[in-house]
Tab-separated table of C-alpha atoms in Angstrom:
chain	number	residue	atom	x	y	z
A	1	MET	CA	0.120	0.269	-0.149
A	2	SER	CA	1.440	3.622	-1.032
A	3	PRO	CA	1.896	5.924	1.572
A	4	GLU	CA	-0.880	7.899	0.047
A	5	GLU	CA	-3.575	5.082	0.246
A	6	THR	CA	-5.625	3.667	3.567
A	7	PRO	CA	-6.841	0.219	4.048
A	8	HIS	CA	-9.994	1.891	2.250
A	9	GLY	CA	-8.024	2.303	-1.082
A	10	LYS	CA	-7.502	5.579	-3.249
A	11	THR	CA	-11.368	6.734	-4.059
A	12	GLU	CA	-11.466	6.823	-0.344
A	13	THR	CA	-8.389	8.660	0.373
A	14	LYS	CA	-9.321	11.405	-1.904
A	15	LEU	CA	-12.722	11.837	0.142
A	16	ILE	CA	-10.474	11.655	3.137
A	17	TYR	CA	-8.383	14.141	2.124
A	18	MET	CA	-11.043	16.557	0.895
A	19	ALA	CA	-13.134	16.297	4.065
A	20	ASN	CA	-9.777	16.926	5.910
A	21	GLN	CA	-9.648	19.874	3.715
A	22	ILE	CA	-13.015	21.491	4.739
A	23	ALA	CA	-12.194	20.788	8.551
A	24	THR	CA	-9.284	22.857	7.674
A	25	PHE	CA	-11.226	25.428	6.507
A	26	PHE	CA	-13.862	25.724	9.352
A	27	LYS	CA	-11.959	25.465	12.052
A	28	THR	CA	-10.816	28.856	11.677
A	29	GLN	CA	-14.241	29.935	12.089
A	30	PRO	CA	-16.118	29.821	15.839
A	31	ALA	CA	-16.079	26.679	17.707
A	32	ASN	CA	-20.531	26.628	18.145
A	33	GLU	CA	-20.319	26.951	13.790
A	34	ALA	CA	-16.992	24.742	12.654
A	35	ALA	CA	-19.488	21.530	12.655
A	36	GLN	CA	-22.247	22.936	11.192
A	37	GLY	CA	-20.023	24.673	8.334
A	38	VAL	CA	-18.297	21.855	7.258
A	39	ALA	CA	-21.777	19.767	7.088
A	40	THR	CA	-23.337	22.479	5.619
A	41	HIS	CA	-20.351	22.692	2.448
A	42	ILE	CA	-20.706	18.931	2.110
A	43	ASN	CA	-24.513	18.447	1.831
A	44	LYS	CA	-24.372	21.380	-0.596
A	45	PHE	CA	-21.677	20.317	-2.732
A	46	TRP	CA	-21.024	16.736	-2.521
A	47	GLU	CA	-23.173	14.356	-4.052
A	48	PRO	CA	-25.456	11.231	-2.329
A	49	ARG	CA	-22.331	8.997	-3.705
A	50	MET	CA	-19.864	11.019	-1.835
A	51	ARG	CA	-21.740	11.616	0.921
A	52	ARG	CA	-22.475	7.692	1.242
A	53	GLN	CA	-18.907	6.715	0.553
A	54	LEU	CA	-17.899	9.224	3.386
A	55	PHE	CA	-20.492	7.114	5.937
A	56	THR	CA	-19.329	3.861	5.002
A	57	ILE	CA	-15.562	5.148	5.952
A	58	ILE	CA	-16.624	6.736	8.830
A	59	ASP	CA	-18.899	3.161	9.949
A	60	GLN	CA	-15.637	1.383	9.508
A	61	GLY	CA	-13.503	3.549	11.780
A	62	ASP	CA	-9.893	4.098	11.949
A	63	SER	CA	-10.608	6.485	9.168
A	64	GLY	CA	-8.029	9.390	9.462
A	65	LEU	CA	-10.790	11.979	9.306
A	66	SER	CA	-10.157	15.199	11.106
A	67	PRO	CA	-12.215	15.188	14.501
A	68	LEU	CA	-14.031	18.102	13.244
A	69	VAL	CA	-15.866	16.067	9.994
A	70	LEU	CA	-16.612	13.226	12.458
A	71	GLU	CA	-18.074	15.958	14.815
A	72	ALA	CA	-19.973	17.080	11.814
A	73	ALA	CA	-21.313	13.943	10.660
A	74	SER	CA	-24.281	14.031	12.646
A	75	LEU	CA	-25.444	16.717	10.812
A	76	ILE	CA	-24.650	15.685	7.355
A	77	HIS	CA	-27.397	13.947	5.344
A	78	ARG	CA	-26.961	10.423	4.903
A	79	PRO	CA	-28.318	8.864	1.399
A	80	ALA	CA	-30.154	6.005	1.364
A	81	PRO	CA	-28.071	3.073	0.308
A	82	ALA	CA	-26.724	2.332	-3.070
A	83	GLU	CA	-29.141	-0.753	-3.536
A	84	GLU	CA	-32.363	1.261	-2.650
A	85	VAL	CA	-31.570	4.072	-4.567
A	86	LYS	CA	-31.330	1.410	-7.655
A	87	SER	CA	-34.863	-0.234	-6.908
A	88	ALA	CA	-36.290	3.045	-7.000
């Protein structure tokens, strides 16, 4: 496994990197607004497939995600599982 990869693979590594970049920006905001800022950004700009992958990473644990991303997770809209989307 290369240094830029996690056990989750390259796509997940990129999502972790992007989520952590968002958290880095928002941690300069007041503490009571930072998690909401991260969640709002992800809800607004990440498509459901990306959010679904983010929650898979979170649910598997040991993700390398910033504590601020993990704090924001409860405010991020969790999309329906891919199986449900295909059958709809």
